[in-house]
Tab-separated table of C-alpha atoms and ligand atoms in Angstrom:
chain	number	residue	atom	x	y	z
Y	26	MET	CA	-45.008	-39.338	-58.796
Y	27	PRO	CA	-41.678	-40.152	-60.483
Y	28	LYS	CA	-42.727	-43.793	-60.481
Y	29	LEU	CA	-45.963	-42.961	-62.262
Y	30	LEU	CA	-44.094	-40.774	-64.756
Y	31	ASN	CA	-41.681	-43.560	-65.509
Y	32	LEU	CA	-44.556	-45.945	-65.974
Y	33	LEU	CA	-46.301	-43.585	-68.405
Y	34	LEU	CA	-43.042	-43.093	-70.270
Y	35	ALA	CA	-42.580	-46.845	-70.599
Y	36	VAL	CA	-46.163	-47.414	-71.729
Y	37	GLU	CA	-46.041	-44.570	-74.267
Y	38	HIS	CA	-42.764	-45.740	-75.735
Y	39	GLY	CA	-43.907	-49.366	-75.729
Y	40	MET	CA	-46.952	-48.427	-77.788
Y	41	LYS	CA	-45.516	-45.830	-80.128
Y	42	LYS	CA	-42.133	-47.360	-80.899
Y	43	PRO	CA	-43.407	-50.424	-82.810
Y	44	VAL	CA	-46.109	-48.512	-84.730
Y	45	TRP	CA	-44.510	-45.143	-85.486
Y	46	ASP	CA	-40.837	-45.733	-84.726
Y	47	CYS	CA	-41.265	-43.156	-81.951
Y	48	THR	CA	-38.104	-41.319	-80.869
Y	49	MET	CA	-39.802	-39.755	-77.777
Y	50	CYS	CA	-39.420	-36.148	-78.858
Y	51	GLY	CA	-41.872	-35.351	-76.040
Y	52	GLN	CA	-44.102	-33.080	-78.155
Y	53	CYS	CA	-46.254	-35.392	-80.211
Y	54	VAL	CA	-47.920	-34.021	-83.355
Y	55	LEU	CA	-49.112	-37.351	-84.828
Y	56	HIS	CA	-52.773	-36.349	-84.742
Y	57	SER	CA	-52.139	-33.326	-86.980
Y	58	THR	CA	-49.833	-35.064	-89.447
Y	59	GLY	CA	-52.073	-37.846	-90.759
Y	60	MET	CA	-50.806	-40.179	-88.009
Y	61	THR	CA	-47.323	-40.170	-89.538
Y	62	CYS	CA	-44.371	-39.195	-87.370
Y	63	PRO	CA	-42.327	-36.329	-88.852
Y	64	MET	CA	-39.386	-37.235	-86.613
Y	65	THR	CA	-38.768	-40.283	-88.828
Y	66	CYS	CA	-37.978	-37.846	-91.665
Y	67	PRO	CA	-34.148	-37.845	-91.867
Y	68	LYS	CA	-34.269	-34.030	-91.748
Y	69	THR	CA	-36.864	-34.119	-88.913
Y	70	LEU	CA	-39.020	-31.619	-90.805
Y	71	ARG	CA	-42.243	-30.767	-88.983
Y	72	ASN	CA	-43.817	-28.470	-91.557
Y	73	GLY	CA	-44.049	-30.485	-94.740
Y	74	PRO	CA	-41.782	-32.131	-97.292
Y	75	CYS	CA	-38.425	-30.829	-98.482
Y	76	GLY	CA	-37.784	-30.138	-102.158
Y	77	GLY	CA	-35.894	-33.379	-102.620
Y	78	VAL	CA	-38.802	-35.832	-102.741
Y	79	ARG	CA	-38.161	-38.214	-105.619
Y	80	GLU	CA	-40.503	-38.647	-108.565
Y	81	ASP	CA	-41.705	-41.980	-107.112
Y	82	GLY	CA	-42.551	-40.310	-103.776
Y	83	HIS	CA	-39.500	-41.718	-102.024
Y	84	CYS	CA	-37.093	-39.891	-99.739
Y	85	GLU	CA	-34.140	-37.810	-100.953
Y	86	VAL	CA	-31.944	-39.165	-98.165
Y	87	LYS	CA	-33.182	-42.765	-98.012
Y	88	PRO	CA	-34.334	-43.775	-101.498
Y	89	GLU	CA	-35.729	-47.058	-100.180
Y	90	MET	CA	-38.162	-45.256	-97.847
Y	91	ARG	CA	-41.362	-43.485	-98.844
Y	92	CYS	CA	-41.183	-39.784	-97.910
Y	93	VAL	CA	-42.857	-39.314	-94.545
Y	94	TRP	CA	-44.756	-36.289	-95.860
Y	95	VAL	CA	-46.010	-38.041	-98.969
Y	96	LYS	CA	-47.412	-40.687	-96.638
Y	97	ALA	CA	-48.832	-38.048	-94.301
Y	98	TYR	CA	-50.540	-36.189	-97.133
Y	99	ASP	CA	-52.065	-39.368	-98.567
Y	100	ARG	CA	-53.427	-40.295	-95.170
Y	101	LYS	CA	-54.714	-36.816	-94.454
Y	102	VAL	CA	-56.653	-36.965	-97.729
Y	103	SER	CA	-57.854	-40.565	-97.459
Y	104	LEU	CA	-58.128	-41.570	-93.789
Y	105	PRO	CA	-61.354	-40.893	-91.865
Y	106	LEU	CA	-59.561	-38.746	-89.273
Y	107	PRO	CA	-61.497	-36.212	-87.167
Y	108	THR	CA	-61.995	-32.913	-89.003
Y	109	VAL	CA	-60.241	-30.896	-86.279
Y	110	TRP	CA	-57.137	-33.018	-86.770
Y	111	LYS	CA	-57.217	-32.375	-90.514
Y	112	GLU	CA	-57.655	-28.666	-89.876
Y	113	HIS	CA	-54.409	-28.675	-87.918
Y	114	TYR	CA	-52.521	-30.248	-90.787
Y	115	ASN	CA	-51.295	-26.930	-92.163
Y	116	ASP	CA	-50.398	-25.393	-88.802
Y	117	LEU	CA	-46.985	-23.811	-88.545
Y	118	ARG	CA	-45.501	-26.186	-85.991
Y	119	PRO	CA	-42.848	-24.558	-83.764
Y	120	PRO	CA	-39.220	-25.714	-83.589
Y	121	VAL	CA	-38.692	-28.841	-81.521
Y	122	ASP	CA	-37.920	-28.137	-77.852
Y	123	MET	CA	-34.826	-30.272	-77.308
Y	124	GLN	CA	-35.351	-30.097	-73.546
Y	125	LEU	CA	-38.370	-32.373	-73.911
Y	126	LYS	CA	-36.490	-35.182	-75.646
Y	127	GLY	CA	-36.981	-38.435	-73.756
Y	128	THR	CA	-39.980	-37.201	-71.775
Y	129	SER	CA	-43.582	-38.377	-72.077
Y	130	SER	CA	-45.645	-36.360	-74.543
Y	131	TRP	CA	-48.770	-37.550	-72.703
Y	132	VAL	CA	-47.601	-35.863	-69.524
Y	133	ASN	CA	-46.475	-32.785	-71.472
Y	134	LEU	CA	-49.905	-32.595	-73.086
Y	135	ILE	CA	-51.709	-32.701	-69.745
Y	136	THR	CA	-49.412	-30.101	-68.178
Y	137	LYS	CA	-49.476	-28.033	-71.432
Y	138	ARG	CA	-45.680	-28.030	-71.292
Y	139	ASP	CA	-45.676	-29.059	-74.971
Y	140	GLN	CA	-47.389	-25.794	-75.919
Y	141	GLN	CA	-44.715	-23.585	-74.412
Y	142	THR	CA	-42.697	-21.806	-77.099
Y	143	PRO	CA	-39.920	-19.195	-76.856
Y	144	ALA	CA	-41.231	-15.707	-76.039
Y	145	GLY	CA	-40.552	-14.304	-79.520
Y	146	TRP	CA	-42.412	-17.181	-81.178
Y	147	ALA	CA	-45.356	-16.878	-78.764
Y	148	LYS	CA	-45.623	-13.140	-79.319
Y	149	ARG	CA	-45.709	-13.494	-83.100
Y	150	LYS	CA	-48.328	-16.206	-82.857
Y	151	GLU	CA	-50.443	-13.959	-80.688
Y	152	GLU	CA	-50.062	-11.020	-83.056
Y	153	THR	CA	-50.700	-12.881	-86.299
Y	154	GLY	CA	-53.455	-15.118	-84.933
Y	155	ALA	CA	-53.294	-18.883	-85.159
Y	156	HIS	CA	-50.761	-19.900	-87.762
H	8	MET	CA	-32.839	-0.353	-98.927
H	9	SER	CA	-33.957	-3.302	-101.002
H	10	LYS	CA	-34.445	-2.554	-104.686
H	11	LEU	CA	-35.910	-6.015	-105.058
H	12	ARG	CA	-38.679	-5.219	-102.561
H	13	ASP	CA	-39.336	-1.815	-104.115
H	14	LEU	CA	-39.734	-3.276	-107.591
H	15	LEU	CA	-42.011	-6.066	-106.407
H	16	THR	CA	-44.206	-3.981	-104.157
H	17	GLN	CA	-44.266	-0.638	-105.977
H	18	SER	CA	-44.046	-1.531	-109.645
H	19	LYS	CA	-45.164	-4.110	-112.144
H	20	ASP	CA	-41.612	-4.567	-113.457
H	21	VAL	CA	-40.360	-8.037	-114.204
H	22	VAL	CA	-37.705	-9.091	-111.736
H	23	TYR	CA	-34.706	-11.179	-112.812
H	24	THR	CA	-32.555	-12.948	-110.240
H	25	ALA	CA	-29.621	-15.360	-110.521
H	26	GLU	CA	-27.232	-17.399	-108.446
H	27	PHE	CA	-23.859	-15.890	-107.493
H	28	PRO	CA	-21.128	-18.435	-108.376
H	29	VAL	CA	-19.562	-20.053	-105.310
H	30	ILE	CA	-16.234	-18.602	-104.223
H	31	ASP	CA	-13.443	-21.129	-103.619
H	32	GLY	CA	-10.643	-19.367	-105.436
H	33	GLY	CA	-9.691	-16.134	-107.112
H	34	GLY	CA	-10.513	-14.011	-104.082
H	35	MET	CA	-12.088	-10.601	-104.417
H	36	GLU	CA	-10.922	-10.422	-108.055
H	37	GLN	CA	-13.288	-13.269	-108.806
H	38	VAL	CA	-16.104	-11.613	-106.866
H	39	LYS	CA	-15.653	-8.517	-109.001
H	40	LYS	CA	-15.649	-10.517	-112.253
H	41	ASN	CA	-18.902	-12.197	-111.267
H	42	VAL	CA	-20.484	-8.898	-110.299
H	43	ASP	CA	-19.488	-7.333	-113.643
H	44	ARG	CA	-21.049	-10.203	-115.528
H	45	LEU	CA	-24.309	-10.333	-113.558
H	46	SER	CA	-25.107	-6.754	-112.573
H	47	PRO	CA	-26.262	-5.523	-116.021
H	48	TRP	CA	-29.100	-8.038	-116.008
H	49	PHE	CA	-30.189	-8.819	-112.472
H	50	VAL	CA	-31.814	-6.733	-109.770
H	51	ALA	CA	-30.553	-9.045	-107.029
H	52	VAL	CA	-28.498	-12.212	-106.907
H	53	ASN	CA	-28.489	-15.119	-104.457
H	54	ALA	CA	-25.486	-15.425	-102.142
H	55	THR	CA	-25.696	-19.146	-101.467
H	56	ASP	CA	-25.062	-20.970	-98.206
H	57	ASN	CA	-22.936	-24.084	-98.750
H	58	THR	CA	-24.907	-24.905	-101.846
H	59	ALA	CA	-25.343	-28.598	-102.739
H	60	ALA	CA	-23.849	-29.420	-99.329
H	61	HIS	CA	-20.323	-28.332	-100.283
H	62	ALA	CA	-18.382	-25.871	-98.102
H	63	HIS	CA	-17.585	-22.506	-99.730
H	64	ALA	CA	-16.890	-18.913	-98.687
H	65	SER	CA	-19.807	-18.181	-96.357
H	66	ASN	CA	-23.191	-16.709	-97.225
H	67	VAL	CA	-22.655	-13.620	-95.054
H	68	SER	CA	-19.143	-12.921	-96.363
H	69	VAL	CA	-20.143	-13.242	-100.021
H	70	ALA	CA	-23.267	-11.119	-99.484
H	71	ILE	CA	-21.124	-8.370	-97.963
H	72	ALA	CA	-18.591	-8.608	-100.800
H	73	MET	CA	-21.342	-8.399	-103.420
H	74	LYS	CA	-22.823	-5.367	-101.719
H	75	GLN	CA	-19.417	-3.682	-101.579
H	76	HIS	CA	-19.144	-4.176	-105.331
H	77	GLY	CA	-22.587	-2.731	-105.947
H	78	LEU	CA	-24.676	-5.846	-106.550
H	79	GLU	CA	-27.703	-6.392	-104.324
H	80	PRO	CA	-27.546	-9.762	-102.549
H	81	ILE	CA	-30.334	-12.133	-101.594
H	82	MET	CA	-28.574	-13.841	-98.719
H	83	GLN	CA	-29.569	-17.460	-98.338
H	84	ILE	CA	-29.599	-19.229	-94.996
H	85	VAL	CA	-29.868	-23.004	-95.105
H	86	CYS	CA	-31.125	-25.088	-92.150
H	87	ARG	CA	-28.862	-28.070	-92.896
H	88	ASP	CA	-25.652	-26.780	-91.289
H	89	LYS	CA	-26.827	-24.368	-88.598
H	90	ASN	CA	-28.802	-24.600	-85.406
H	91	ARG	CA	-31.233	-21.840	-84.468
H	92	LEU	CA	-28.529	-19.769	-82.749
H	93	ALA	CA	-26.344	-19.781	-85.854
H	94	VAL	CA	-29.327	-19.011	-88.114
H	95	GLN	CA	-30.211	-15.981	-85.996
H	96	ALA	CA	-26.556	-14.907	-85.867
H	97	ASP	CA	-26.500	-14.896	-89.696
H	98	MET	CA	-29.624	-12.764	-89.681
H	99	ALA	CA	-28.266	-10.326	-87.100
H	100	GLY	CA	-25.000	-10.145	-89.069
H	101	ALA	CA	-26.875	-9.394	-92.282
H	102	ASN	CA	-28.776	-6.681	-90.454
H	103	LEU	CA	-25.520	-5.188	-89.185
H	104	HIS	CA	-24.245	-4.902	-92.758
H	105	GLY	CA	-27.485	-3.534	-94.200
H	106	ILE	CA	-28.360	-6.709	-96.107
H	107	GLU	CA	-32.144	-6.776	-96.386
H	108	ASN	CA	-33.030	-9.597	-98.773
H	109	ILE	CA	-32.737	-12.937	-97.058
H	110	ALA	CA	-33.910	-16.335	-98.313
H	111	LEU	CA	-34.612	-19.169	-95.895
H	112	LEU	CA	-34.266	-22.730	-97.134
H	113	THR	CA	-34.523	-26.156	-95.585
H	114	GLY	CA	-31.648	-27.250	-97.793
H	115	ASP	CA	-30.631	-30.413	-99.551
H	116	ASP	CA	-29.183	-33.244	-97.510
H	117	VAL	CA	-25.537	-33.711	-96.544
H	118	THR	CA	-25.516	-36.818	-98.750
H	119	ALA	CA	-25.618	-34.488	-101.790
H	120	GLY	CA	-22.198	-33.074	-100.924
H	121	ASP	CA	-18.542	-34.058	-100.819
H	122	GLU	CA	-18.528	-34.528	-97.039
H	123	PRO	CA	-21.451	-36.911	-96.514
H	124	GLU	CA	-19.979	-37.998	-93.183
H	125	THR	CA	-20.889	-34.663	-91.612
H	126	ARG	CA	-23.684	-34.175	-89.054
H	127	ARG	CA	-26.957	-32.910	-90.475
H	128	VAL	CA	-28.464	-30.223	-88.264
H	129	PHE	CA	-31.986	-29.176	-89.387
H	130	ASP	CA	-32.678	-27.678	-85.965
H	131	LEU	CA	-35.239	-25.500	-87.782
H	132	ASP	CA	-37.073	-26.260	-91.013
H	133	GLY	CA	-37.654	-23.759	-93.843
H	134	PRO	CA	-41.068	-22.465	-92.673
H	135	GLN	CA	-39.830	-22.130	-89.076
H	136	ALA	CA	-36.733	-20.208	-90.237
H	137	ILE	CA	-38.990	-17.828	-92.184
H	138	ASN	CA	-41.043	-17.246	-89.050
H	139	VAL	CA	-37.850	-16.584	-87.078
H	140	ALA	CA	-36.897	-13.899	-89.639
H	141	SER	CA	-40.316	-12.315	-89.085
H	142	ILE	CA	-39.692	-12.395	-85.332
H	143	LEU	CA	-36.382	-10.581	-85.818
H	144	ASN	CA	-38.158	-8.033	-88.019
H	145	ALA	CA	-40.344	-7.289	-84.985
H	146	GLY	CA	-37.227	-6.390	-82.985
H	147	THR	CA	-36.405	-9.479	-80.932
H	148	TYR	CA	-34.607	-12.775	-81.167
H	149	LEU	CA	-36.600	-15.996	-80.890
H	150	SER	CA	-36.098	-15.889	-77.126
H	151	GLY	CA	-37.717	-12.455	-76.882
H	152	ARG	CA	-34.382	-10.695	-76.245
H	153	LYS	CA	-34.211	-7.297	-77.913
H	154	LEU	CA	-32.381	-6.704	-81.209
H	155	SER	CA	-31.923	-3.063	-82.108
H	156	PRO	CA	-32.237	-1.565	-84.627
H	157	ALA	CA	-34.778	-4.125	-85.783
H	158	PRO	CA	-34.034	-5.547	-89.231
H	159	ASN	CA	-36.195	-4.695	-92.205
H	160	PHE	CA	-35.782	-8.007	-94.000
H	161	PHE	CA	-37.456	-8.720	-97.292
H	162	ILE	CA	-38.069	-12.398	-96.675
H	163	CYS	CA	-37.734	-14.866	-99.523
H	164	SER	CA	-38.025	-18.609	-99.776
H	165	VAL	CA	-37.890	-21.503	-102.211
H	166	GLU	CA	-40.420	-24.171	-103.163
H	167	ASN	CA	-40.383	-27.149	-105.494
H	168	PRO	CA	-43.770	-27.462	-107.237
H	169	PHE	CA	-42.405	-30.303	-109.362
H	170	ALA	CA	-41.796	-32.793	-106.534
H	171	PRO	CA	-44.485	-34.920	-104.858
H	172	PRO	CA	-46.921	-34.466	-103.218
H	173	HIS	CA	-47.811	-31.927	-105.916
H	174	ASP	CA	-51.106	-30.641	-104.508
H	175	TYR	CA	-49.529	-30.117	-101.126
H	176	ARG	CA	-46.853	-27.796	-102.557
H	177	ILE	CA	-49.444	-25.031	-102.844
H	178	GLU	CA	-50.439	-25.368	-99.184
H	179	ARG	CA	-46.787	-25.345	-98.199
H	180	ALA	CA	-46.160	-22.130	-100.141
H	181	LEU	CA	-49.149	-20.570	-98.368
H	182	LYS	CA	-47.729	-21.652	-95.035
H	183	LYS	CA	-44.427	-19.957	-95.898
H	184	HIS	CA	-46.357	-16.836	-96.814
H	185	ARG	CA	-48.144	-16.907	-93.443
H	186	ALA	CA	-44.745	-17.255	-91.782
H	187	GLY	CA	-43.634	-14.076	-93.556
H	188	ALA	CA	-42.251	-14.937	-97.012
H	189	GLN	CA	-42.979	-12.315	-99.665
H	190	MET	CA	-41.132	-13.859	-102.574
H	191	ILE	CA	-40.671	-17.465	-103.527
H	192	GLN	CA	-38.092	-18.730	-106.007
H	193	LEU	CA	-38.922	-22.093	-107.568
H	194	GLN	CA	-36.627	-25.010	-108.119
H	195	ILE	CA	-35.677	-26.194	-111.580
H	196	GLY	CA	-38.440	-28.186	-113.238
H	197	TYR	CA	-39.546	-29.601	-116.578
H	198	HIS	CA	-43.263	-30.196	-116.024
H	199	PRO	CA	-45.156	-27.123	-117.260
H	200	ASP	CA	-48.487	-28.602	-116.129
H	201	ARG	CA	-47.296	-28.787	-112.513
H	202	LEU	CA	-46.000	-25.236	-112.689
H	203	GLU	CA	-49.321	-23.977	-114.059
H	204	LYS	CA	-51.312	-25.665	-111.308
H	205	PHE	CA	-48.991	-24.362	-108.603
H	206	CYS	CA	-49.011	-20.744	-109.788
H	207	ALA	CA	-52.794	-20.729	-110.233
H	208	GLY	CA	-53.316	-22.200	-106.760
H	209	VAL	CA	-50.939	-19.800	-105.019
H	210	ALA	CA	-52.048	-16.674	-106.896
H	211	ALA	CA	-55.717	-17.434	-106.190
H	212	THR	CA	-55.112	-17.199	-102.437
H	213	VAL	CA	-52.120	-14.858	-102.032
H	214	PRO	CA	-51.772	-12.717	-105.160
H	215	ASP	CA	-49.104	-10.597	-103.455
H	216	LEU	CA	-46.654	-13.495	-103.037
H	217	ALA	CA	-44.157	-12.989	-105.870
H	218	ILE	CA	-43.426	-16.252	-107.664
H	219	ILE	CA	-40.055	-16.504	-109.417
H	220	PRO	CA	-39.692	-19.723	-111.476
H	221	SER	CA	-36.256	-20.984	-112.559
H	222	VAL	CA	-34.864	-21.326	-116.055
H	223	VAL	CA	-31.645	-23.231	-116.714
H	224	LEU	CA	-29.137	-22.587	-119.466
H	225	ILE	CA	-27.400	-25.767	-120.597
H	226	LYS	CA	-25.470	-26.795	-123.712
H	227	SER	CA	-26.737	-30.295	-124.469
H	228	ALA	CA	-29.041	-33.119	-123.408
H	229	LYS	CA	-26.438	-34.547	-121.041
H	230	PRO	CA	-27.180	-32.290	-118.070
H	231	LEU	CA	-30.895	-33.024	-118.478
H	232	GLY	CA	-30.197	-36.722	-118.064
H	233	PHE	CA	-27.874	-35.985	-115.176
H	234	MET	CA	-30.453	-33.907	-113.317
H	235	ASN	CA	-33.108	-36.543	-113.914
H	236	ASP	CA	-30.920	-39.405	-112.664
H	237	LYS	CA	-28.857	-37.739	-109.965
H	238	VAL	CA	-30.682	-34.789	-108.436
H	239	PRO	CA	-33.502	-35.779	-106.057
H	240	GLY	CA	-36.561	-33.584	-106.631
H	241	ILE	CA	-35.864	-32.992	-110.338
H	242	SER	CA	-37.517	-35.156	-112.969
H	243	VAL	CA	-37.039	-34.516	-116.668
H	244	PRO	CA	-39.531	-36.325	-118.952
H	245	GLN	CA	-37.930	-38.556	-121.595
H	246	GLU	CA	-39.563	-36.546	-124.439
H	247	VAL	CA	-37.786	-33.423	-123.215
H	248	ILE	CA	-34.402	-35.185	-123.090
H	249	ASP	CA	-35.043	-36.717	-126.549
H	250	ARG	CA	-36.036	-33.398	-128.049
H	251	VAL	CA	-32.607	-31.980	-127.255
H	252	ALA	CA	-30.622	-35.212	-127.712
H	253	GLN	CA	-32.039	-35.946	-131.171
H	254	SER	CA	-31.520	-32.464	-132.499
H	255	ALA	CA	-28.708	-31.801	-135.012
H	256	ASP	CA	-27.654	-28.777	-132.950
H	257	GLN	CA	-28.047	-29.686	-129.272
H	258	ALA	CA	-26.848	-26.333	-127.975
H	259	GLU	CA	-29.464	-24.535	-130.042
H	260	ALA	CA	-32.219	-26.994	-129.093
H	261	ALA	CA	-31.327	-26.583	-125.400
H	262	TYR	CA	-31.490	-22.822	-125.793
H	263	GLN	CA	-34.885	-22.907	-127.517
H	264	LEU	CA	-36.182	-25.117	-124.710
H	265	ALA	CA	-35.055	-22.568	-122.112
H	266	LEU	CA	-36.543	-19.650	-124.042
H	267	GLU	CA	-39.860	-21.480	-124.365
H	268	GLN	CA	-39.862	-22.264	-120.641
H	269	ALA	CA	-39.095	-18.645	-119.785
H	270	LYS	CA	-41.924	-17.267	-121.908
H	271	HIS	CA	-44.373	-19.842	-120.596
H	272	ALA	CA	-43.474	-19.144	-116.960
H	273	LEU	CA	-43.810	-15.370	-117.410
H	274	SER	CA	-47.346	-15.824	-118.739
H	275	LEU	CA	-48.592	-17.500	-115.533
H	276	PRO	CA	-50.541	-15.834	-112.694
H	277	GLY	CA	-48.490	-14.698	-109.702
H	278	VAL	CA	-45.223	-14.884	-111.631
H	279	ARG	CA	-43.260	-11.657	-111.189
H	280	GLY	CA	-39.955	-12.655	-112.718
H	281	LEU	CA	-37.439	-15.387	-113.418
H	282	HIS	CA	-34.447	-16.920	-111.716
H	283	ILE	CA	-31.772	-17.788	-114.266
H	284	THR	CA	-29.353	-20.616	-113.570
H	285	ASP	CA	-26.503	-20.445	-116.042
H	286	PHE	CA	-24.539	-23.663	-116.547
H	287	ARG	CA	-23.231	-22.541	-119.970
H	288	HIS	CA	-21.082	-19.579	-119.008
H	289	ASP	CA	-21.003	-18.299	-122.592
H	290	ASP	CA	-22.879	-15.482	-124.315
H	291	THR	CA	-26.211	-17.329	-124.125
H	292	LEU	CA	-27.218	-15.436	-120.999
H	293	GLU	CA	-27.143	-12.183	-122.950
H	294	ARG	CA	-28.977	-13.764	-125.854
H	295	LEU	CA	-31.747	-15.003	-123.565
H	296	MET	CA	-32.130	-11.626	-121.912
H	297	TYR	CA	-32.323	-9.799	-125.269
H	298	ASP	CA	-34.810	-12.399	-126.551
H	299	LEU	CA	-36.936	-11.719	-123.473
H	300	GLY	CA	-36.932	-8.041	-124.367
H	301	ARG	CA	-34.354	-6.875	-121.833
H	302	THR	CA	-31.485	-4.450	-122.369
H	303	PRO	CA	-28.471	-4.068	-120.058
H	304	ASN	CA	-28.624	-1.906	-116.934
H	305	GLN	CA	-32.393	-1.485	-116.866
H	306	TYR	CA	-32.392	-1.674	-113.067
H	307	LYS	CA	-29.713	0.964	-112.635
A	12	SF4	S1	-37.873	-36.576	-98.815
A	12	SF4	FE1	-39.438	-36.506	-97.180
A	12	SF4	S2	-38.706	-37.893	-95.588
A	12	SF4	FE2	-36.957	-37.494	-96.945
A	12	SF4	S3	-35.878	-35.775	-96.022
A	12	SF4	FE3	-37.321	-34.849	-97.490
A	12	SF4	S4	-39.187	-34.462	-96.288
A	12	SF4	FE4	-37.924	-35.854	-95.058
């Protein structure tokens, strides 16, 4: 098993690094963010853009880079992505689980490990319905 | 008890808020001076958290000091400098001292400050931090561990309807509302059309989310140019800068601009008050308040 895991990890990173500059956070949300990785945002924001986006749509922190969330919103509006993906765009995504850093999000998806949230978060989600 | 919450939920009164000046010197004497200047006009005032990425006396300590001097704080917590443990510790500390208004912000980047070499944290983002405050309100920490007595936070946030992607700003405000925000202060902006669209969009879906736009008091065209060139997220159209710059009396033109903005903002749906940022530190604050029909100590 560890061999297979390592293989999956290598394949996932090999594919995602060149296209999305993947940092292997282990809890991939690409499908719900217009196929734009929020971990490339210098503030690693997973729930939309900060207030510092420049008038030209570029990043507060790196003026030479287009804001990740401007890109994500454009793509959500214009790309022919599946409707269910677009519906998840406004989800309240939970804080990153730092324990998953460096693991394969594919494996975490299959085992549902990537859906585990702290008990307080899970309880509120249950009580208020889907975010 | 939060007077801010009571006014917003049980009355139609207009709510005025402001920023408490940062405390680097002057000690409690300075705190008292600030309170004396602000308390006649404002129902609650923001105790900032390392604003503009500069270190200052802490959010919790200033909020406590304000409260001791009789001014209701809105205690900000910024995600830039604190991981989720520290954010929750601030909340539990506020609860311990009976501070009910808290505002959760993502925060500007460390590059905006005088110590750009520091580590940026952003362990949570703004909407997540709001949700964490809601979790504490239900009597537990994020982990599920009990916190007693449970806080009764009036949860506030900030949004910037003037920065791209403009349409998305409405959805983001709605997300913050779902996470638990009941009031949203807006960043400084000089595009009335964007403000109109934002307020209409938010009020159409969540009429109970109190929108508090910002108005800035400045003395000349210079700060307008500065904000436009140097502050990410703020754009000031050239016509607006010219209008003040080409006037014979810049201070007066800048004042009229602010008054116009204030009246326009108050006419929009969902708007329940104004947040006044005073960069003039003269008697213009009083003039603005009188011109908006206020008299001192109306909240007392
Ligand atoms: S401008 Fe966009 S990419 Fe840059 S820090 Fe803000 S949200 Fe992230």
